[in-house]
C-alpha cells in the first residue's frame, strides 16, 4: 500500500494536537532558553526563582480574577498526587463524585481506597454525557471535573449544597469559564491549558478550604508529609514548594499566563477564542457525512478537547496513522472508550488556523481511505 502524502499546503504549521500534554508554544521554549539560562540549576530557595513562582501565582490570580481571600497553592506531583492530598487533607468523612470518564473515575477510586473515609457517593453518567451536580447529604466534599479529558465533556461548575467544591480543572483551566466563588479547591496540572511541562499542580484555595485543611490536620489523622496540604500552603505563601520543583514548568506556565493576558486580556477573552476554535471543529464534523461530534448535548461539549466519531467506513486508527506519518500528532481517541473516534485538543496554545488545517488533512485522508 502506498503511503498517503498530505500536500504541504494543507499541513498545520504546528502538528501537535494531543490532549495531554499540550503543545508548548515554540516562542515559550525560546524564552525558556533565554530566561532559563542562569535560573535553571540555581537554588529554588533564593529570590530569583521564588520571584518566578510569585509571577506565576500573581498571573493566575489576575487571569482568573481570583476572589479576595483565595490563595494560589502550588504542589509537586501533578493532579494524580493532588488527589491523594485531597483524600488525606480535605475530605473529612465522605466525598460525592461524578464519574463520567477516566479522570473523574480515578479520583473516585482514590477516596474509595482510603480506609479512613467512608465509601464515596458516586454518581455515574454514560461516557459522552455529564451528570448534573446535586445535593449530597452526608458528604463534606463535592468532586467535580471541569473537563473530562477522556470524553470531551465539560461539567457545569456550581455549588449545590454546603459541601466544599473541589474541581479537577487539569485540562479545563484557562480554557473554560469559571466563577471561582463557586469553588473551594480549583486545581490543575500545568501541562494542559497552561502549555508547560508536567509535575506541578496549581490550585485556587478558598478561605473555607484553608479552614478545612487546618481542621483535618489538627484532628490527628495521619497525613504523609509529602502530601500534607498545610505544608504546601506554608511553602506556597513563601513562593516555594516542599521539595524541588521543575523550575522549567514554573517558567513555561508563567510565560503562558502572561501570553494569555497580553493576547486575550482576561479569561473571558481566552474563552471567546476557545468558542471560536471549537465551533470550527464541531461544525466541520457536523458537515461531513462520515463524522459527527460524540457529545450531543451542546452545553456539555468541551471547548478544549473535541471528540469526533467517525463512520465505520473511515477507520480512525488509519486516519491517525497517516496523520502521524505526516507529522500531525496524537489525536487518538481514548483507548478504553473503544470508539472509532478522533480526540482533538484545542488548548489555548493551539491556533485556529492549525485546527482548520487539521480538518483539511483529515478530509484529504478520508477521501482516500473510505471503504
Ligand atoms: C491529565 C489529567 C489528569 C492527570 O494529570 P497528571 O498531571 O498527569 O497527574 C487529571 N485530571 C484530568 C482531568 C486530566 O486531564
Short mmCIF file of C-alpha atoms and ligand atoms in Angstrom, two decimals:
data_model
loop_
_atom_site.label_atom_id
_atom_site.label_comp_id
_atom_site.label_asym_id
_atom_site.label_seq_id
_atom_site.Cartn_x
_atom_site.Cartn_y
_atom_site.Cartn_z
CA UNK A 1 0.00 0.00 0.00
CA UNK A 2 1.42 3.39 -0.93
CA UNK A 3 1.61 5.93 1.84
CA UNK A 4 -0.72 8.89 1.60
CA UNK A 5 1.25 12.09 1.47
CA UNK A 6 -0.59 15.16 2.66
CA UNK A 7 0.21 18.16 0.43
CA UNK A 8 2.37 20.61 2.38
CA UNK A 9 -0.11 23.46 1.86
CA UNK A 10 -2.75 21.51 3.82
CA UNK A 11 -0.49 20.78 6.80
CA UNK A 12 -0.76 22.79 10.02
CA UNK A 13 2.21 24.95 10.98
CA UNK A 14 2.34 23.04 14.27
CA UNK A 15 1.17 19.43 14.25
CA UNK A 16 0.66 18.92 17.99
CA UNK A 17 -2.96 18.22 18.89
CA UNK A 18 -2.54 15.84 21.84
CA UNK A 19 -4.87 16.14 24.83
CA UNK A 20 -2.07 15.73 27.32
CA UNK A 21 0.42 17.25 27.38
CA UNK A 22 -0.49 20.31 25.35
CA UNK A 23 1.54 21.74 22.52
CA UNK A 24 4.18 24.00 24.05
CA UNK A 25 4.50 27.24 22.07
CA UNK A 26 7.89 27.46 20.31
CA UNK A 27 8.12 31.11 21.42
CA UNK A 28 7.81 29.95 25.04
CA UNK A 29 10.59 27.41 24.55
CA UNK A 30 12.84 30.09 23.06
CA UNK A 31 12.02 32.31 26.02
CA UNK A 32 12.85 29.42 28.36
CA UNK A 33 16.27 29.09 26.75
CA UNK A 34 16.83 32.83 27.15
CA UNK A 35 15.46 33.36 30.68
CA UNK A 36 16.20 29.88 31.97
CA UNK A 37 19.94 30.19 31.49
CA UNK A 38 21.02 31.44 34.87
CA UNK A 39 17.80 30.29 36.58
CA UNK A 40 17.68 26.54 35.93
CA UNK A 41 20.33 24.93 38.08
CA UNK A 42 20.13 27.58 40.78
CA UNK A 43 18.55 27.28 44.22
CA UNK A 44 14.76 27.32 44.36
CA UNK A 45 15.10 28.79 47.87
CA UNK A 46 16.62 32.01 46.51
CA UNK A 47 14.70 35.07 45.42
CA UNK A 48 15.37 34.80 41.68
CA UNK A 49 13.48 31.51 41.39
CA UNK A 50 10.92 32.49 44.05
CA UNK A 51 10.19 35.65 42.03
CA UNK A 52 9.20 33.45 39.09
CA UNK A 53 6.92 31.36 41.32
CA UNK A 54 5.34 34.59 42.58
CA UNK A 55 4.99 35.81 38.99
CA UNK A 56 3.06 32.62 38.13
CA UNK A 57 0.86 32.93 41.23
CA UNK A 58 0.10 36.61 40.52
CA UNK A 59 -0.54 35.92 36.84
CA UNK A 60 -3.02 33.17 37.65
CA UNK A 61 -4.77 35.39 40.18
CA UNK A 62 -5.14 38.13 37.56
CA UNK A 63 -6.24 35.80 34.75
CA UNK A 64 -8.98 34.19 36.84
CA UNK A 65 -9.96 37.37 38.70
CA UNK A 66 -9.43 35.47 41.95
CA UNK A 67 -11.87 36.48 44.71
CA UNK A 68 -10.43 38.10 47.87
CA UNK A 69 -9.03 35.57 50.30
CA UNK A 70 -8.36 32.87 47.68
CA UNK A 71 -4.74 31.68 47.68
CA UNK A 72 -2.75 30.12 44.86
CA UNK A 73 -1.26 26.91 46.15
CA UNK A 74 1.48 25.02 44.31
CA UNK A 75 2.08 21.33 44.91
CA UNK A 76 4.61 18.92 43.49
CA UNK A 77 3.41 15.79 41.70
CA UNK A 78 0.62 16.75 39.29
CA UNK A 79 -3.09 16.14 39.67
CA UNK A 80 -2.59 12.44 40.38
CA UNK A 81 -0.62 13.19 43.54
CA UNK A 82 -3.01 16.01 44.41
CA UNK A 83 -5.97 13.57 44.54
CA UNK A 84 -4.11 11.77 47.33
CA UNK A 85 -3.52 15.09 49.10
CA UNK A 86 -7.22 15.90 48.89
CA UNK A 87 -8.20 12.49 50.25
CA UNK A 88 -5.80 12.92 53.17
CA UNK A 89 -6.25 16.59 53.82
CA UNK A 90 -9.65 17.89 52.67
CA UNK A 91 -12.23 15.09 52.65
CA UNK A 92 -13.48 14.80 56.22
CA UNK A 93 -15.68 11.72 56.00
CA UNK A 94 -17.26 11.16 52.64
CA UNK A 95 -16.97 12.55 49.13
CA UNK A 96 -19.56 12.86 46.39
CA UNK A 97 -18.04 12.09 42.98
CA UNK A 98 -19.42 12.40 39.46
CA UNK A 99 -17.90 9.71 37.29
CA UNK A 100 -18.22 10.31 33.55
CA UNK A 101 -14.86 9.20 32.22
CA UNK A 102 -11.35 8.11 33.09
CA UNK A 103 -10.11 11.02 35.20
CA UNK A 104 -13.24 11.63 37.26
CA UNK A 105 -13.23 7.87 37.93
CA UNK A 106 -9.63 7.91 39.09
CA UNK A 107 -10.25 10.41 41.89
CA UNK A 108 -13.31 8.42 42.98
CA UNK A 109 -11.10 5.32 43.16
CA UNK A 110 -8.69 7.20 45.44
CA UNK A 111 -11.29 8.11 48.06
CA UNK A 112 -12.79 4.64 47.76
CA UNK A 113 -9.46 3.06 48.70
CA UNK A 114 -8.82 5.42 51.63
CA UNK A 115 -9.56 3.36 54.78
CA UNK A 116 -10.12 6.50 56.88
CA UNK A 117 -13.02 7.63 54.69
CA UNK A 118 -16.49 6.22 54.16
CA UNK A 119 -17.07 4.77 50.70
CA UNK A 120 -17.72 7.62 48.30
CA UNK A 121 -21.15 8.52 47.00
CA UNK A 122 -20.62 8.12 43.26
CA UNK A 123 -22.99 9.37 40.57
CA UNK A 124 -22.31 7.75 37.20
CA UNK A 125 -23.09 9.02 33.73
CA UNK A 126 -22.65 7.41 30.33
CA UNK A 127 -19.44 8.39 28.53
CA UNK A 128 -20.17 11.42 26.37
CA UNK A 129 -22.72 12.79 28.85
CA UNK A 130 -22.35 14.51 32.20
CA UNK A 131 -24.25 14.05 35.41
CA UNK A 132 -25.80 17.21 36.87
CA UNK A 133 -24.44 18.07 40.30
CA UNK A 134 -26.98 17.64 43.07
CA UNK A 135 -27.10 17.87 46.86
CA UNK A 136 -25.26 15.03 48.61
CA UNK A 137 -26.45 14.66 52.21
CA UNK A 138 -23.71 13.23 54.43
CA UNK A 139 -20.91 14.27 52.06
CA UNK A 140 -18.49 17.05 53.01
CA UNK A 141 -16.94 17.35 49.55
CA UNK A 142 -18.33 17.62 46.02
CA UNK A 143 -15.75 16.42 43.49
CA UNK A 144 -16.34 17.92 40.05
CA UNK A 145 -14.32 17.67 36.85
CA UNK A 146 -14.26 20.79 34.71
CA UNK A 147 -13.27 18.95 31.56
CA UNK A 148 -13.36 15.15 31.33
CA UNK A 149 -10.35 14.83 29.05
CA UNK A 150 -11.12 11.24 28.08
CA UNK A 151 -14.51 12.02 26.54
CA UNK A 152 -14.51 15.74 25.70
CA UNK A 153 -17.26 16.60 28.16
CA UNK A 154 -17.32 19.78 30.26
CA UNK A 155 -19.11 19.82 33.60
CA UNK A 156 -21.01 22.84 34.93
CA UNK A 157 -19.21 24.25 37.98
CA UNK A 158 -21.74 25.18 40.64
CA UNK A 159 -22.41 24.99 44.34
CA UNK A 160 -25.40 22.80 45.15
CA UNK A 161 -25.07 22.33 48.91
CA UNK A 162 -22.77 23.14 51.86
CA UNK A 163 -20.01 20.72 50.91
CA UNK A 164 -16.65 22.04 49.75
CA UNK A 165 -16.44 22.09 45.95
CA UNK A 166 -13.23 20.50 44.62
CA UNK A 167 -12.74 20.86 40.88
CA UNK A 168 -10.25 18.87 38.84
CA UNK A 169 -9.62 21.51 36.19
CA UNK A 170 -6.46 19.96 34.80
CA UNK A 171 -7.48 20.22 31.15
CA UNK A 172 -10.26 22.79 31.54
CA UNK A 173 -8.44 25.53 33.44
CA UNK A 174 -7.57 28.52 31.32
CA UNK A 175 -9.91 27.47 28.52
CA UNK A 176 -13.33 27.12 30.14
CA UNK A 177 -15.25 29.80 32.01
CA UNK A 178 -15.40 29.57 35.79
CA UNK A 179 -16.58 31.67 38.70
CA UNK A 180 -14.11 30.76 41.42
CA UNK A 181 -16.55 31.77 44.17
CA UNK A 182 -18.46 28.58 43.26
CA UNK A 183 -15.34 26.52 44.07
CA UNK A 184 -13.19 25.81 47.12
CA UNK A 185 -10.26 23.99 45.53
CA UNK A 186 -9.90 24.60 41.78
CA UNK A 187 -6.81 22.60 40.83
CA UNK A 188 -4.91 21.80 37.68
CA UNK A 189 -1.62 20.39 36.44
CA UNK A 190 0.25 22.86 34.27
CA UNK A 191 0.91 20.75 31.15
CA UNK A 192 -2.50 21.16 29.53
CA UNK A 193 -4.20 24.57 29.33
CA UNK A 194 -1.03 26.24 30.56
CA UNK A 195 1.20 24.58 27.99
CA UNK A 196 4.06 23.87 30.40
CA UNK A 197 5.69 20.57 31.33
CA UNK A 198 4.33 18.06 33.83
CA UNK A 199 4.86 17.60 37.56
CA UNK A 200 3.28 20.64 39.22
CA UNK A 201 -0.26 21.37 40.37
CA UNK A 202 -1.65 24.85 40.90
CA UNK A 203 -4.80 25.32 42.95
CA UNK A 204 -7.03 28.21 43.94
CA UNK A 205 -7.97 27.55 47.55
CA UNK A 206 -10.85 29.35 49.28
CA UNK A 207 -10.77 30.51 52.91
CA UNK A 208 -13.23 27.71 53.73
CA UNK A 209 -10.89 25.15 52.20
CA UNK A 210 -7.94 26.55 54.16
CA UNK A 211 -10.01 26.19 57.35
CA UNK A 212 -10.85 22.59 56.42
CA UNK A 213 -7.21 21.77 55.66
CA UNK A 214 -6.19 23.12 59.06
CA UNK A 215 -9.02 21.33 60.89
CA UNK A 216 -8.29 17.95 59.30
CA UNK A 217 -4.57 18.30 60.04
CA UNK A 218 -5.38 19.21 63.66
CA UNK A 219 -7.68 16.19 64.01
CA UNK A 220 -4.72 13.85 64.39
CA UNK A 221 -5.27 11.97 61.12
CA UNK A 222 -2.04 10.52 59.75
CA UNK A 223 -1.02 12.55 56.69
CA UNK A 224 2.18 11.70 54.76
CA UNK A 225 4.41 14.78 54.87
CA UNK A 226 4.82 14.90 51.10
CA UNK A 227 1.03 15.06 50.65
CA UNK A 228 0.29 17.40 53.55
CA UNK A 229 -1.57 20.46 52.29
CA UNK A 230 -0.68 22.55 55.36
CA UNK A 231 2.95 22.15 54.28
CA UNK A 232 2.04 23.04 50.68
CA UNK A 233 0.18 26.14 51.90
CA UNK A 234 3.10 27.25 54.09
CA UNK A 235 5.50 26.88 51.19
CA UNK A 236 3.19 28.49 48.62
CA UNK A 237 2.88 31.57 50.80
CA UNK A 238 6.67 31.85 50.58
CA UNK A 239 6.62 31.15 46.80
CA UNK A 240 8.22 27.77 47.30
CA UNK A 241 7.36 24.09 47.21
CA UNK A 242 8.07 21.44 49.86
CA UNK A 243 10.64 19.67 47.71
CA UNK A 244 12.39 20.61 44.49
CA UNK A 245 10.00 21.78 41.76
CA UNK A 246 10.52 21.66 38.00
CA UNK A 247 11.58 25.27 37.52
CA UNK A 248 11.15 24.94 33.74
CA UNK A 249 7.47 24.11 34.36
CA UNK A 250 7.09 27.19 36.55
CA UNK A 251 8.66 29.37 33.86
CA UNK A 252 6.71 27.91 30.93
CA UNK A 253 3.42 28.28 32.81
CA UNK A 254 4.27 31.86 33.78
CA UNK A 255 5.05 32.69 30.13
CA UNK A 256 1.76 31.13 29.05
CA UNK A 257 -0.29 33.09 31.58
CA UNK A 258 1.41 36.34 30.53
CA UNK A 259 0.81 35.49 26.86
CA UNK A 260 -2.89 34.82 27.54
CA UNK A 261 -3.25 38.13 29.35
CA UNK A 262 -1.43 40.04 26.62
CA UNK A 263 -3.25 38.44 23.72
CA UNK A 264 -6.75 37.94 25.14
CA UNK A 265 -6.96 40.37 28.07
CA UNK A 266 -8.60 38.04 30.58
CA UNK A 267 -10.10 34.60 30.97
CA UNK A 268 -13.30 35.68 29.19
CA UNK A 269 -11.14 36.71 26.23
CA UNK A 270 -9.43 33.31 26.14
CA UNK A 271 -12.79 31.55 26.40
CA UNK A 272 -14.22 33.57 23.49
CA UNK A 273 -11.30 32.35 21.38
CA UNK A 274 -11.90 28.77 22.58
CA UNK A 275 -15.55 29.04 21.49
CA UNK A 276 -14.46 30.14 18.02
CA UNK A 277 -11.94 27.32 17.64
CA UNK A 278 -14.24 24.61 18.95
CA UNK A 279 -17.16 25.82 16.80
CA UNK A 280 -14.87 25.45 13.80
CA UNK A 281 -14.07 21.83 14.68
CA UNK A 282 -17.60 20.77 15.64
CA UNK A 283 -19.13 22.47 12.58
CA UNK A 284 -16.66 20.62 10.38
CA UNK A 285 -17.64 17.31 11.98
CA UNK A 286 -21.34 18.06 11.58
CA UNK A 287 -20.91 18.86 7.89
CA UNK A 288 -19.15 15.61 6.99
CA UNK A 289 -21.44 12.63 6.26
CA UNK A 290 -18.80 10.33 7.81
CA UNK A 291 -18.19 12.31 11.03
CA UNK A 292 -20.21 13.63 13.97
CA UNK A 293 -19.46 15.16 17.37
CA UNK A 294 -19.52 12.42 20.03
CA UNK A 295 -21.08 14.72 22.63
CA UNK A 296 -24.63 15.55 21.56
CA UNK A 297 -25.61 17.83 24.48
CA UNK A 298 -24.35 21.21 23.26
CA UNK A 299 -23.80 22.54 26.79
CA UNK A 300 -21.67 19.52 27.70
CA UNK A 301 -19.49 19.80 24.58
CA UNK A 302 -15.97 20.74 25.61
CA UNK A 303 -14.29 23.88 24.30
CA UNK A 304 -10.82 22.44 24.95
CA UNK A 305 -10.95 18.79 23.79
CA UNK A 306 -13.20 17.75 20.87
CA UNK A 307 -14.23 14.14 20.39
CA UNK A 308 -15.41 13.27 16.89
CA UNK A 309 -16.91 9.90 15.98
CA UNK A 310 -16.17 8.56 12.52
CA UNK A 311 -18.36 6.32 10.43
CA UNK A 312 -17.09 2.69 10.25
CA UNK A 313 -16.21 3.38 6.60
CA UNK A 314 -13.40 5.71 7.79
CA UNK A 315 -11.07 3.94 10.20
CA UNK A 316 -9.86 6.36 12.89
CA UNK A 317 -6.73 4.30 13.61
CA UNK A 318 -5.77 4.51 9.95
CA UNK A 319 -6.52 8.25 9.87
CA UNK A 320 -4.27 8.73 12.91
CA UNK A 321 -1.56 6.54 11.46
CA UNK A 322 -1.43 8.59 8.24
CA UNK A 323 -1.61 11.85 10.19
CA UNK A 324 1.32 10.76 12.34
CA UNK A 325 3.37 9.76 9.30
CA UNK A 326 2.81 13.33 8.09
CA UNK A 327 3.76 14.95 11.40
CA UNK A 328 0.24 15.57 12.70
CA UNK A 329 0.21 14.01 16.14
CA UNK A 330 -1.72 12.43 18.98
CA UNK A 331 -5.42 12.66 18.07
CA UNK A 332 -6.17 9.06 19.01
CA UNK A 333 -9.43 8.50 20.83
CA UNK A 334 -9.29 7.41 24.44
CA UNK A 335 -8.45 3.70 24.24
CA UNK A 336 -10.81 2.49 26.93
CA UNK A 337 -13.76 4.17 25.21
CA UNK A 338 -13.22 1.79 22.31
CA UNK A 339 -14.85 4.05 19.72
CA UNK A 340 -13.91 4.85 16.13
CA UNK A 341 -13.03 8.34 17.25
CA UNK A 342 -10.67 11.30 16.91
CA UNK A 343 -9.87 13.30 20.06
CA UNK A 344 -8.53 16.71 19.17
CA UNK A 345 -7.03 19.08 21.72
CA UNK A 346 -7.87 22.75 21.21
CA UNK A 347 -5.93 24.10 24.20
CA UNK A 348 -5.22 27.86 24.27
CA UNK A 349 -1.74 27.35 22.77
CA UNK A 350 -3.26 25.68 19.69
CA UNK A 351 -4.12 28.12 16.89
CA UNK A 352 -7.44 28.31 14.99
CA UNK A 353 -5.58 28.17 11.65
CA UNK A 354 -3.90 24.95 12.65
CA UNK A 355 -7.20 23.39 13.67
CA UNK A 356 -8.64 24.36 10.27
CA UNK A 357 -5.62 22.73 8.63
CA UNK A 358 -6.13 19.65 10.78
CA UNK A 359 -9.67 19.23 9.46
CA UNK A 360 -8.40 19.65 5.88
CA UNK A 361 -5.83 16.91 6.50
CA UNK A 362 -8.49 14.54 7.80
CA UNK A 363 -10.68 15.32 4.76
CA UNK A 364 -7.75 14.55 2.50
CA UNK A 365 -7.16 11.20 4.18
CA UNK A 366 -10.84 10.25 4.44
CA UNK A 367 -11.35 10.78 0.69
CA UNK A 368 -8.59 8.29 0.04
CA UNK A 369 -9.25 5.58 2.63
CA UNK A 370 -13.06 5.48 2.86
CA UNK A 371 -14.33 1.99 2.12
C1 LIG B 1 -4.28 14.84 32.55
C2 LIG B 1 -5.32 14.86 33.61
C3 LIG B 1 -5.03 14.41 34.91
C4 LIG B 1 -3.70 13.83 35.28
O1 LIG B 1 -2.74 14.84 35.40
P1 LIG B 1 -1.25 14.46 35.87
O2 LIG B 1 -0.57 15.79 35.97
O3 LIG B 1 -0.67 13.58 34.81
O4 LIG B 1 -1.36 13.76 37.17
C5 LIG B 1 -6.03 14.51 35.85
N1 LIG B 1 -7.25 15.01 35.54
C6 LIG B 1 -7.55 15.45 34.31
C7 LIG B 1 -8.91 15.99 34.04
C8 LIG B 1 -6.59 15.38 33.30
O5 LIG B 1 -6.90 15.82 32.07
#
